[in-house]
XYZ file of C-alpha atoms in Angstrom:
757
model
C 26.256 -3.152 96.763
C 27.307 0.405 96.049
C 26.555 3.028 93.433
C 27.409 6.534 92.300
C 24.788 9.266 92.324
C 25.750 11.382 89.342
C 27.884 9.258 87.034
C 26.123 5.953 87.349
C 26.007 2.752 89.271
C 29.755 2.415 89.472
C 29.798 1.792 93.176
C 32.456 2.096 95.750
C 35.388 2.222 93.396
C 33.978 5.058 91.334
C 32.914 6.890 94.465
C 36.343 6.495 95.974
C 37.873 7.889 92.809
C 35.411 10.687 92.091
C 34.331 11.667 95.578
C 36.976 10.468 97.971
C 40.283 10.222 96.212
C 40.960 13.122 93.941
C 44.507 12.316 92.922
C 45.082 8.824 94.311
C 48.830 9.463 94.385
C 48.283 12.041 97.112
C 46.360 9.775 99.437
C 49.483 8.448 101.148
C 49.640 11.814 102.937
C 46.483 11.329 104.943
C 45.459 13.760 107.718
C 46.220 12.899 111.317
C 42.611 11.933 112.138
C 42.533 9.502 109.242
C 45.973 8.178 110.078
C 44.825 7.240 113.563
C 41.957 5.201 112.101
C 44.342 3.401 109.758
C 46.695 2.697 112.657
C 43.800 1.291 114.668
C 43.012 -1.017 111.753
C 46.556 -2.331 111.859
C 46.176 -3.054 115.567
C 42.959 -4.941 114.878
C 44.738 -6.953 112.184
C 47.266 -8.037 114.794
C 44.594 -8.993 117.337
C 40.934 -9.510 116.398
C 41.628 -10.273 112.741
C 44.942 -12.084 113.170
C 43.620 -15.466 111.914
C 42.164 -13.702 108.878
C 45.540 -12.093 108.222
C 47.049 -15.576 108.234
C 44.365 -16.608 105.758
C 45.247 -13.614 103.591
C 48.884 -14.686 103.554
C 47.819 -18.079 102.221
C 45.392 -16.447 99.818
C 48.342 -14.762 98.135
C 49.270 -18.172 96.743
C 45.702 -18.846 95.626
C 45.586 -15.448 93.921
C 48.862 -16.173 92.156
C 47.485 -19.496 90.926
C 44.244 -17.953 89.644
C 46.055 -15.098 87.918
C 48.291 -17.591 86.135
C 45.380 -19.795 85.089
C 43.567 -16.806 83.597
C 46.488 -16.201 81.257
C 47.101 -19.662 79.828
C 45.215 -22.466 78.102
C 47.284 -25.404 79.369
C 47.002 -25.960 83.151
C 50.065 -28.197 83.166
C 52.231 -25.113 82.657
C 51.004 -23.717 85.975
C 50.916 -27.085 87.774
C 54.661 -27.380 87.234
C 55.072 -24.375 89.545
C 53.028 -25.922 92.370
C 54.903 -27.706 95.119
C 52.710 -30.635 96.142
C 53.540 -34.330 96.128
C 50.106 -35.728 96.942
C 47.035 -34.973 94.865
C 43.926 -36.860 95.976
C 41.159 -37.052 93.402
C 37.755 -38.751 93.570
C 37.143 -41.505 91.041
C 33.564 -42.614 91.698
C 30.804 -40.644 90.007
C 27.180 -41.016 89.013
C 26.192 -40.003 85.500
C 22.986 -38.176 84.613
C 21.443 -36.774 81.453
C 20.025 -33.290 82.030
C 18.733 -32.636 78.536
C 19.825 -30.335 75.685
C 22.742 -32.684 75.110
C 24.102 -31.834 78.568
C 25.250 -34.448 81.067
C 26.307 -34.240 84.693
C 28.833 -36.285 86.641
C 28.772 -35.900 90.425
C 31.828 -37.311 92.170
C 31.583 -38.644 95.692
C 34.060 -37.342 98.308
C 37.355 -39.257 98.129
C 37.530 -42.329 100.349
C 39.443 -45.565 100.429
C 38.879 -47.516 97.266
C 37.186 -44.584 95.521
C 40.078 -42.198 95.081
C 43.199 -41.739 93.071
C 46.375 -40.462 94.696
C 48.849 -38.903 92.302
C 52.339 -37.580 92.769
C 53.268 -34.330 91.101
C 54.736 -36.287 88.216
C 51.550 -38.310 87.967
C 49.425 -35.162 87.954
C 51.515 -33.570 85.228
C 51.246 -36.738 83.158
C 47.465 -36.759 83.612
C 47.159 -33.083 82.623
C 49.439 -33.618 79.639
C 47.142 -36.394 78.488
C 44.138 -34.081 78.665
C 45.969 -31.389 76.735
C 47.140 -33.881 74.140
C 43.492 -34.821 73.655
C 42.789 -31.179 72.820
C 41.445 -29.830 76.113
C 42.074 -26.134 76.766
C 41.264 -24.005 79.811
C 39.022 -21.080 78.863
C 37.792 -19.601 82.158
C 38.390 -20.167 85.861
C 37.510 -19.096 89.391
C 39.194 -19.810 92.724
C 37.581 -18.704 95.996
C 39.137 -19.082 99.443
C 36.056 -20.166 101.421
C 37.551 -21.701 104.576
C 40.721 -21.574 106.637
C 42.203 -23.221 109.756
C 45.439 -21.725 111.101
C 48.373 -23.962 111.918
C 48.509 -25.398 115.433
C 51.092 -27.474 117.291
C 51.658 -30.471 115.106
C 48.970 -29.517 112.578
C 49.506 -27.583 109.355
C 47.319 -24.726 108.186
C 44.429 -25.826 105.972
C 42.420 -23.920 103.369
C 39.243 -24.814 101.529
C 39.070 -23.426 98.011
C 36.061 -23.380 95.733
C 37.041 -23.907 92.097
C 35.422 -23.489 88.703
C 37.187 -24.513 85.495
C 35.685 -24.091 82.044
C 37.387 -26.440 79.574
C 36.870 -26.934 75.868
C 37.992 -29.204 73.082
C 36.612 -29.911 69.640
C 33.020 -31.003 70.071
C 32.794 -30.679 73.882
C 32.510 -27.976 76.554
C 32.935 -28.932 80.212
C 32.493 -27.042 83.459
C 34.213 -28.507 86.537
C 33.052 -27.108 89.853
C 33.742 -28.158 93.424
C 35.876 -27.691 96.533
C 39.447 -28.630 97.285
C 41.304 -28.839 100.591
C 44.881 -27.578 100.713
C 47.103 -28.725 103.566
C 49.836 -26.123 103.480
C 53.547 -26.796 103.785
C 55.904 -24.407 105.536
C 55.659 -20.629 105.720
C 53.528 -18.726 103.185
C 55.185 -17.927 99.871
C 53.863 -16.398 96.665
C 53.391 -19.738 94.931
C 51.399 -22.705 96.187
C 53.405 -24.992 98.458
C 51.347 -27.792 100.002
C 51.626 -31.166 101.693
C 48.506 -32.334 99.891
C 45.649 -31.086 97.751
C 42.453 -33.106 98.051
C 39.440 -32.563 95.800
C 36.578 -32.927 98.276
C 33.614 -32.424 95.951
C 33.372 -32.145 92.205
C 30.776 -32.197 89.494
C 31.304 -31.990 85.760
C 28.717 -30.448 83.433
C 29.368 -31.357 79.835
C 27.763 -30.303 76.588
C 28.430 -29.691 72.922
C 31.111 -27.213 71.899
C 28.647 -25.294 69.729
C 27.164 -22.695 72.116
C 23.407 -22.385 72.307
C 23.592 -18.584 72.253
C 25.432 -16.448 69.702
C 26.216 -12.755 69.990
C 24.204 -10.873 67.378
C 24.864 -7.278 68.362
C 26.659 -4.927 70.721
C 25.491 -1.449 71.695
C 28.271 0.858 72.871
C 28.662 4.416 74.052
C 29.207 7.155 71.522
C 31.043 10.405 72.043
C 29.372 12.837 74.475
C 26.895 10.224 75.702
C 26.588 9.226 79.336
C 29.101 6.554 80.274
C 26.403 4.602 82.075
C 23.296 3.941 80.000
C 21.080 2.061 82.412
C 18.196 1.386 82.391
C 17.491 -0.739 79.331
C 13.836 -1.212 78.397
C 12.060 -3.701 76.137
C 8.687 -2.902 74.609
C 6.663 -3.301 71.422
C 6.388 0.434 70.873
C 5.096 0.399 67.296
C 2.647 -2.474 67.876
C 3.957 -4.595 65.044
C 4.320 -7.710 67.169
C 8.039 -7.545 68.003
C 9.996 -5.864 70.750
C 12.140 -2.747 70.511
C 15.282 -2.185 72.595
C 15.313 1.219 74.284
C 18.356 2.905 75.872
C 16.860 6.166 77.183
C 20.001 7.816 78.576
C 21.600 7.485 75.145
C 18.273 8.525 73.574
C 18.241 5.450 71.382
C 15.476 3.140 70.265
C 16.305 0.112 68.140
C 13.362 -0.702 65.902
C 13.192 -4.456 65.552
C 13.174 -6.057 62.131
C 15.126 -9.187 62.997
C 12.327 -11.370 61.686
C 12.312 -9.590 58.310
C 13.894 -10.586 55.052
C 16.865 -8.389 55.915
C 17.273 -8.866 59.685
C 18.327 -5.657 61.397
C 17.861 -3.360 64.371
C 17.335 0.201 63.114
C 18.679 2.921 65.394
C 16.535 6.030 65.865
C 16.020 8.740 68.446
C 13.812 7.646 71.322
C 12.597 11.071 72.526
C 12.217 14.070 70.245
C 12.744 16.416 73.199
C 15.371 14.504 75.149
C 16.781 15.907 78.379
C 19.576 14.540 80.599
C 18.033 12.047 82.976
C 18.828 9.803 85.919
C 19.281 6.037 85.806
C 15.626 5.231 86.312
C 13.009 4.739 83.647
C 9.681 3.042 83.104
C 7.328 2.460 80.178
C 3.691 2.595 81.285
C 0.385 4.066 80.139
C 0.238 6.862 82.707
C -2.765 8.736 81.271
C -4.748 5.599 80.331
C -5.175 6.539 76.673
C -3.996 3.154 75.433
C -0.521 4.376 74.415
C 2.538 3.691 76.501
C 4.347 6.675 78.042
C 7.888 7.058 79.308
C 8.564 8.010 82.926
C 11.929 9.159 84.220
C 13.518 11.697 86.535
C 14.969 14.562 84.522
C 18.001 16.046 86.184
C 17.197 19.151 88.250
C 13.504 18.962 87.319
C 11.798 15.940 88.854
C 9.613 13.024 87.865
C 8.742 13.616 84.228
C 6.461 11.914 81.724
C 6.881 11.835 77.954
C 3.551 10.878 76.425
C 3.604 8.333 73.632
C 1.446 8.007 70.542
C -0.057 5.240 68.402
C 3.129 4.622 66.386
C 5.485 4.329 69.351
C 6.927 7.830 69.148
C 7.295 10.414 71.894
C 6.861 13.700 70.030
C 6.094 16.047 72.922
C 8.311 17.703 75.534
C 8.322 16.083 78.937
C 5.792 17.148 81.562
C 6.845 17.266 85.208
C 4.567 15.147 87.377
C 6.175 15.477 90.783
C 8.979 17.470 92.357
C 10.827 17.156 95.637
C 14.246 18.374 96.715
C 14.641 14.962 98.368
C 14.787 13.218 94.985
C 18.562 13.030 94.579
C 19.468 9.516 93.408
C 16.378 7.797 91.947
C 16.951 4.272 90.773
C 13.995 1.861 90.620
C 10.352 2.430 89.736
C 7.289 0.270 89.571
C 3.760 1.112 88.526
C 0.345 -0.393 89.185
C -3.210 0.509 90.055
C -2.966 -0.016 93.805
C -6.401 1.441 94.682
C -8.364 0.136 91.678
C -9.480 3.553 90.506
C -8.438 2.880 86.919
C -5.152 4.751 86.797
C -1.553 3.881 87.559
C 0.211 4.764 90.788
C 3.974 4.783 91.272
C 6.551 3.676 93.792
C 9.876 5.461 93.228
C 12.968 4.337 95.165
C 16.413 5.813 95.608
C 19.917 4.592 96.313
C 22.362 6.375 98.612
C 25.876 5.085 97.938
C 27.964 4.005 100.877
C 31.359 5.604 101.547
C 30.337 9.020 100.175
C 31.055 11.690 102.743
C 32.595 9.102 105.027
C 29.301 7.390 105.913
C 28.423 3.707 105.907
C 24.962 2.086 106.035
C 24.230 1.235 109.658
C 23.451 -1.424 110.641
C 24.759 -3.116 107.512
C 22.055 -5.805 107.696
C 19.034 -3.539 108.263
C 20.026 -0.081 107.042
C 17.188 2.421 106.806
C 19.342 5.508 106.508
C 19.390 6.397 102.823
C 17.268 8.655 100.645
C 13.477 8.427 100.814
C 11.260 6.407 98.512
C 7.946 7.856 97.359
C 4.521 6.321 96.929
C 2.926 8.600 94.352
C -0.819 8.108 94.089
C -2.520 9.423 90.969
C -5.778 11.330 91.077
C -7.112 12.953 87.897
C -3.700 12.958 86.293
C -1.917 14.491 89.255
C 0.435 12.696 91.629
C 0.808 13.311 95.344
C 3.085 11.793 97.962
C 1.052 9.250 99.926
C 3.972 7.322 101.419
C 3.250 7.970 105.075
C -0.530 7.945 104.768
C -0.540 4.554 103.009
C 1.721 2.720 105.457
C 5.081 2.842 103.681
C 6.813 5.487 105.741
C 8.697 3.377 108.265
C 11.184 1.788 105.853
C 11.105 4.355 103.070
C 14.789 5.189 103.709
C 16.103 1.866 102.376
C 18.848 1.805 99.732
C 16.665 0.083 97.163
C 17.650 -1.502 93.863
C 14.449 -3.190 92.671
C 10.767 -3.093 93.471
C 7.490 -4.414 92.034
C 3.755 -4.127 92.494
C 2.422 -7.691 92.216
C -0.474 -9.664 93.674
C 1.300 -12.205 95.860
C -1.647 -13.752 97.717
C -4.254 -13.948 94.928
C -6.663 -11.502 96.551
C -6.723 -9.284 93.423
C -4.855 -6.415 95.058
C -1.352 -5.371 94.100
C 1.124 -5.960 96.912
C 4.597 -4.445 97.019
C 8.002 -6.154 96.923
C 11.075 -4.076 97.815
C 14.611 -5.463 97.475
C 17.327 -3.334 99.077
C 21.056 -3.341 99.557
C 22.245 -3.568 103.169
C 18.848 -4.953 104.191
C 17.134 -7.558 102.037
C 13.512 -8.235 101.191
C 10.570 -6.165 102.401
C 7.055 -7.194 101.420
C 3.855 -5.217 101.973
C 0.289 -6.497 101.670
C -2.293 -4.262 100.024
C -5.631 -4.033 101.845
C -7.469 -3.303 98.589
C -7.586 0.455 99.055
C -3.905 1.066 98.447
C -2.888 0.923 102.103
C -0.032 -1.412 102.951
C 0.832 -3.686 105.858
C 4.422 -4.807 106.396
C 4.562 -8.630 106.243
C 8.324 -8.910 105.702
C 8.771 -11.077 108.770
C 6.867 -13.872 107.035
C 9.715 -14.159 104.492
C 12.535 -15.866 106.363
C 15.447 -15.527 106.166
C 15.080 -12.256 104.305
C 18.483 -10.639 104.851
C 20.766 -10.100 101.854
C 22.617 -7.447 99.897
C 19.586 -7.139 97.651
C 20.169 -6.268 93.992
C 17.142 -7.426 92.009
C 14.380 -10.002 91.858
C 12.092 -11.833 89.494
C 8.696 -13.497 89.771
C 7.833 -16.802 88.146
C 6.364 -20.207 88.889
C 9.609 -22.105 89.386
C 8.153 -25.332 90.805
C 5.151 -25.594 88.459
C 2.409 -25.432 91.068
C 0.681 -22.445 89.316
C 1.705 -20.015 92.078
C 4.132 -17.144 91.569
C 7.402 -17.586 93.443
C 9.855 -14.833 94.346
C 13.560 -15.049 93.511
C 15.697 -12.386 95.202
C 19.278 -11.736 94.142
C 22.122 -10.768 96.462
C 25.851 -10.947 96.966
C 27.397 -14.221 98.100
C 30.732 -13.798 99.855
C 33.426 -16.419 100.346
C 35.140 -13.991 102.739
C 32.063 -13.849 104.968
C 31.933 -17.652 105.051
C 35.617 -17.828 105.924
C 35.255 -15.311 108.780
C 32.292 -17.276 110.101
C 34.291 -20.501 110.029
C 36.991 -18.747 112.051
C 34.472 -17.242 114.459
C 35.964 -13.763 114.088
C 34.404 -10.403 114.851
C 34.631 -7.268 116.949
C 33.301 -7.654 120.472
C 31.379 -4.366 120.355
C 29.338 -5.434 117.282
C 28.250 -8.991 117.980
C 25.096 -8.301 115.965
C 27.287 -7.959 112.878
C 28.627 -11.469 113.402
C 25.083 -12.729 114.008
C 23.872 -11.435 110.633
C 27.044 -11.930 108.586
C 26.196 -15.430 107.358
C 22.729 -14.424 106.167
C 23.968 -11.267 104.455
C 26.807 -13.063 102.689
C 24.735 -16.093 101.730
C 23.558 -14.897 98.333
C 20.323 -15.458 96.394
C 17.086 -16.640 97.995
C 14.166 -18.325 96.273
C 10.871 -18.057 98.153
C 8.275 -20.586 97.037
C 4.602 -19.736 97.353
C 2.474 -22.161 99.354
C -1.108 -22.121 100.564
C 0.040 -20.746 103.910
C 2.646 -18.261 102.668
C 6.174 -18.193 101.270
C 8.994 -20.521 102.307
C 12.596 -20.654 101.183
C 13.245 -23.410 98.673
C 14.695 -26.576 100.247
C 17.171 -26.603 97.344
C 18.168 -22.960 97.749
C 21.872 -23.793 98.009
C 21.822 -24.751 94.333
C 21.122 -21.170 93.280
C 22.442 -19.139 96.228
C 26.126 -18.665 95.567
C 26.394 -17.344 92.062
C 28.834 -14.572 93.078
C 28.356 -10.836 93.395
C 25.082 -11.013 91.528
C 23.107 -8.181 89.976
C 20.422 -8.727 87.369
C 18.342 -11.825 86.940
C 15.606 -13.067 84.676
C 13.392 -16.136 84.442
C 13.101 -17.815 81.055
C 12.275 -21.135 79.489
C 15.478 -21.564 77.557
C 14.427 -24.773 75.773
C 10.603 -24.429 75.799
C 10.195 -27.540 77.923
C 7.566 -25.886 80.139
C 9.571 -24.969 83.247
C 11.385 -21.781 84.235
C 15.154 -21.519 84.161
C 17.155 -18.701 85.779
C 19.850 -16.439 84.368
C 22.020 -14.367 86.750
C 24.524 -11.610 85.889
C 27.647 -11.545 88.079
C 30.887 -9.772 88.947
C 31.694 -6.365 90.422
C 35.197 -5.111 89.605
C 37.834 -7.077 87.710
C 41.342 -5.614 87.917
C 44.768 -6.685 86.772
C 44.896 -9.263 89.545
C 42.167 -11.406 91.063
C 43.394 -10.345 94.528
C 40.150 -9.512 96.331
C 39.335 -6.362 98.290
C 36.526 -8.166 100.074
C 38.486 -8.923 103.258
C 39.110 -5.216 103.767
C 35.398 -4.543 103.582
C 34.307 -7.293 105.972
C 37.059 -6.653 108.541
C 37.256 -2.871 108.499
C 35.057 -0.805 106.202
C 31.937 -2.454 107.562
C 32.759 -1.273 111.091
C 34.051 2.187 110.140
C 31.754 5.135 110.751
C 27.980 5.075 110.668
C 25.040 6.619 108.859
C 26.250 10.165 109.430
C 28.814 11.727 107.152
C 32.282 12.090 108.633
C 34.835 13.902 106.520
C 37.663 12.465 108.612
C 36.835 9.057 107.169
C 36.932 10.131 103.529
C 40.734 9.744 103.241
C 40.567 6.512 105.248
C 38.386 4.865 102.605
C 40.420 6.428 99.808
C 43.666 5.067 101.223
C 42.252 1.586 101.776
C 40.996 1.494 98.174
C 44.125 2.862 96.578
C 45.187 -0.349 94.818
C 41.599 -1.018 93.813
C 41.246 2.410 92.215
C 44.501 1.943 90.369
C 43.118 -1.244 88.840
C 45.736 -3.426 90.496
C 43.267 -5.688 92.287
C 39.653 -6.801 92.072
C 36.529 -6.859 94.154
C 34.612 -10.031 93.363
C 36.233 -9.950 89.961
C 36.140 -12.482 87.147
C 32.900 -14.050 88.348
C 30.959 -15.722 85.589
C 27.277 -15.494 84.813
C 25.070 -18.448 85.670
C 22.314 -20.121 83.692
C 20.505 -22.336 86.167
C 18.663 -25.029 84.266
C 15.499 -26.232 85.971
C 16.071 -29.987 86.205
C 12.795 -30.723 87.977
C 11.623 -31.300 91.533
C 12.697 -27.784 92.480
C 16.355 -28.350 91.604
C 18.719 -26.397 89.353
C 22.096 -26.863 87.691
C 24.424 -24.246 86.196
C 24.806 -24.890 82.463
C 26.019 -21.409 81.477
C 29.341 -22.490 80.009
C 28.094 -25.369 77.835
C 25.349 -23.011 76.626
C 27.808 -20.227 75.809
C 26.578 -17.566 78.253
C 29.024 -17.623 81.182
C 31.046 -14.541 80.096
C 33.983 -13.204 82.064
C 33.138 -9.508 81.945
C 31.469 -7.766 84.896
C 27.780 -7.984 84.053
C 24.764 -6.071 85.361
C 21.488 -6.229 83.398
C 19.962 -9.552 82.379
C 16.816 -9.580 80.238
C 15.159 -12.486 78.425
C 12.846 -12.012 75.449
C 12.252 -13.635 72.067
C 13.648 -10.632 70.241
C 14.006 -12.193 66.794
C 10.577 -13.845 66.905
C 11.719 -17.405 66.243
C 10.099 -18.954 69.328
C 13.267 -19.078 71.443
C 13.957 -16.647 74.262
C 17.113 -14.593 73.757
C 19.285 -12.682 76.243
C 20.282 -9.044 76.544
C 23.178 -8.600 78.985
C 25.081 -5.475 80.001
C 28.831 -5.267 80.500
C 29.949 -2.637 83.031
C 33.641 -1.823 82.719
C 35.652 0.488 84.972
C 37.792 2.800 82.849
C 39.616 4.766 85.541
C 37.156 7.663 85.596
C 33.894 5.823 85.975
C 32.098 2.777 84.661
C 30.996 2.458 81.062
C 28.009 0.494 79.805
C 28.021 -1.888 76.884
C 25.035 -4.058 75.961
C 25.217 -7.399 74.190
C 22.394 -9.217 72.413
C 22.693 -13.008 72.381
C 20.280 -14.955 70.201
C 19.126 -18.402 71.255
C 20.076 -20.994 68.653
C 19.038 -24.183 70.421
C 17.287 -26.674 68.131
C 13.596 -25.808 68.240
C 12.312 -29.225 69.288
C 9.554 -28.134 71.680
C 6.383 -26.204 71.027
C 5.675 -22.731 72.392
C 3.195 -19.889 72.484
C 3.633 -16.201 73.300
C 1.373 -13.223 73.951
C 2.170 -9.520 73.741
C -0.308 -7.332 75.612
C -1.148 -3.757 74.678
C -2.655 -1.373 77.239
C -6.047 0.156 76.578
C -8.103 2.866 78.262
C -9.975 0.117 80.101
C -7.098 -2.192 80.973
C -3.751 -1.411 82.562
C -1.421 -4.250 81.674
C 1.031 -3.860 84.555
C 0.086 -6.243 87.332
C -1.815 -8.604 85.036
C -1.108 -12.309 84.641
C -1.424 -14.525 81.609
C -2.572 -18.081 82.344
C -2.665 -20.957 79.916
C -4.054 -24.463 80.279
C -2.231 -27.087 78.266
C -2.228 -30.819 77.817
C 0.726 -30.818 80.254
C -0.808 -28.585 82.929
C -1.343 -24.911 83.774
C 1.249 -22.156 83.474
C 1.263 -18.548 84.657
C 3.312 -15.517 83.627
C 3.163 -12.087 85.347
C 3.469 -8.701 83.646
C 5.404 -6.560 86.122
C 7.866 -3.707 86.258
C 10.780 -2.786 88.493
C 11.960 -6.356 89.071
C 15.117 -6.648 86.989
C 18.237 -4.674 87.793
C 17.850 -1.255 86.116
C 15.771 -2.717 83.321
C 12.213 -3.481 82.237
C 10.793 -6.516 80.479
C 8.315 -6.218 77.654
C 4.567 -6.659 78.198
C 4.843 -10.202 76.940
C 4.399 -13.754 78.197
C 6.355 -16.593 76.595
C 5.457 -20.205 77.396
C 7.280 -23.382 76.489
C 4.884 -26.258 75.861
C 7.175 -29.251 75.554
C 6.696 -31.711 72.732
C 3.279 -32.117 71.141
C 1.998 -29.160 73.115
C -1.606 -28.024 73.015
C -3.188 -24.940 74.595
C -6.773 -25.595 75.654
C -7.414 -22.212 77.282
C -5.704 -18.838 77.612
C -6.769 -16.160 80.065
C -5.674 -12.712 81.153
C -6.229 -12.194 84.863
C -6.376 -8.463 85.495
C -5.187 -6.950 88.793
C -8.756 -6.230 89.912
C -9.803 -9.876 89.478
C -11.555 -9.495 86.117
C -10.639 -11.991 83.417
C -10.457 -11.969 79.642
C -10.648 -15.256 77.791
C -8.410 -15.321 74.725
C -9.424 -17.090 71.556
C -5.910 -16.838 70.120
C -4.416 -20.185 71.109
C -2.550 -21.406 68.034
C 0.809 -22.759 69.129
C 4.234 -21.793 67.793
C 3.024 -18.233 67.288
C 3.229 -14.888 69.044
C -0.222 -13.386 69.543
C -0.554 -9.616 69.704
C -3.426 -8.873 72.093
C -5.151 -5.513 71.612
C -8.230 -4.968 73.783
C -10.876 -2.274 73.808
């Protein structure tokens, strides 16, 4: 949810270190004004938040268990330390084949005749049998999602969500579900329970050979920015494959992975590079048919570097727009909103919370950040048209992603805005570049918005909208306890929606509705980037989500402190008295002793049909335990399978550092496919276009957009899986203004490079 202005997107922890803390060892000596706030928090812990404090005492045991499991491969070694004489496990399951050699077992809740009750000795014997068969624990998660305090005659009870990734020769399994712990006695560091009952469980199993293999890692070099977002994909040299561009490191990786000697050749991206912010966009700004690079150069403003026919940027940057209000630019999208033949821009900013002792207020509808700008182009010049074109009211959002896209098929580019501390805002274009706020038609639209993607997820030929946000087990636990401050009942009202997680809005004839199966994709963790891909070319869209915020030495979670105290502390105005309050509360976090939504694994949600999804990330080899941010999908090596580019964002004590990993898809190529790469021309702006194909299995659609992924940009390409014995009977480009271009290039199992006059 939070980011740094000058060093990167490091968020609260970095801000607390760089802006709030100074020397963290000195923060124990807080000023009197700050001390009174901290003392008030302690009083609230003893009153309003007392049940949550009891939950935190029990969570100490859960944290201990998770920390131990992360360090070993044999769970029996940890189970020996658990005091519990009754383990209740479900035994009845239905078996399903999902495809790609992956199966699913879904166990029914334990009930008489369909459960197994084990003593501790029986559990250890069962685990020993698994380990003797070669099973090893590779990754795990434990989340304290529900709690009931002890009452007269009744013990305290916790509900814990679990995820275990297990492997043995030839098999990878992911076990996910919920367990109920009936506690025994007073809280202690280790788990001591009357019983542990597995309430729900499903097992996803696949081959031990991962579908994706790491083919390259791009790391920071000396004197480069620690944070290198954004990452951009584009066929700069027009040779039919996609280059990887890291502008803040001034690197472009020329792609020759399909050559006789596969390689990515590193060269300078800009010949006249200047230090720049974490926003960037590749688009043909001057409509000469060659893509340009847009960014905000530090202390100068919105700047364009014009490109040439061979994918180089030989000229110094030219400033397009300046404003002293541009302080923390983050996301950009481009499109011809008024159909005058040139591109217009929407530039958003992000104001980090905590800085200066301010917090976004209200946390569910904050409009108190730095302004966004609608920059309309006329004869090569850009002017601020935000207010005049209807986007002034909510321009102060703290926005992470945004896209111009035609959502209602009227051939005008609408605007999607996804913001932290708010959610989803959608604006309808009247055809002249003026916008009407229709956000209320997307319900529920509250979330800690990080990114989004657009794809036809239910195969009805309409573009759906997937929005990514933070899911919080702490928020769910506080809701189950009914806790909250009496003077902010609105915060309790909106807490469940804000902590829910991702939302998939399906397009219908009458508008957008949330998917009836949304729970299957909602709670992926503290989620950041996302991308839609057809991982196996079967003709439907799968979803990849990057997760995790800050992983420290322990999995102990800071989240309770945020939801109980930070959220209610201060308001939109800076208050220097609160700076040491936040620094003191984050002391252990800044020292790396604890986590904030740490060790959360990435998800690959396989589309299993009928609008439903299943997480197959671990069997496919793409779960990863590092804190991830960017997620991009593209067939980078040109073999017909979409690959993944994922960023790792590691806190090093003085800021976060970017690392990028390229994972190549090595699934057996059993299905057919076709792909198109579009090149802009003086007559056709590619951004906002759609590629449609008609096949012997139905119609598919793929948008060409910008600004959707988290601090990243997809290539101007459309990849379609065709299933087995696929055939493309028609291929069409639908331009933003409603014009169409029929494509004669329809040969399958090829990438077609489309260059238009």
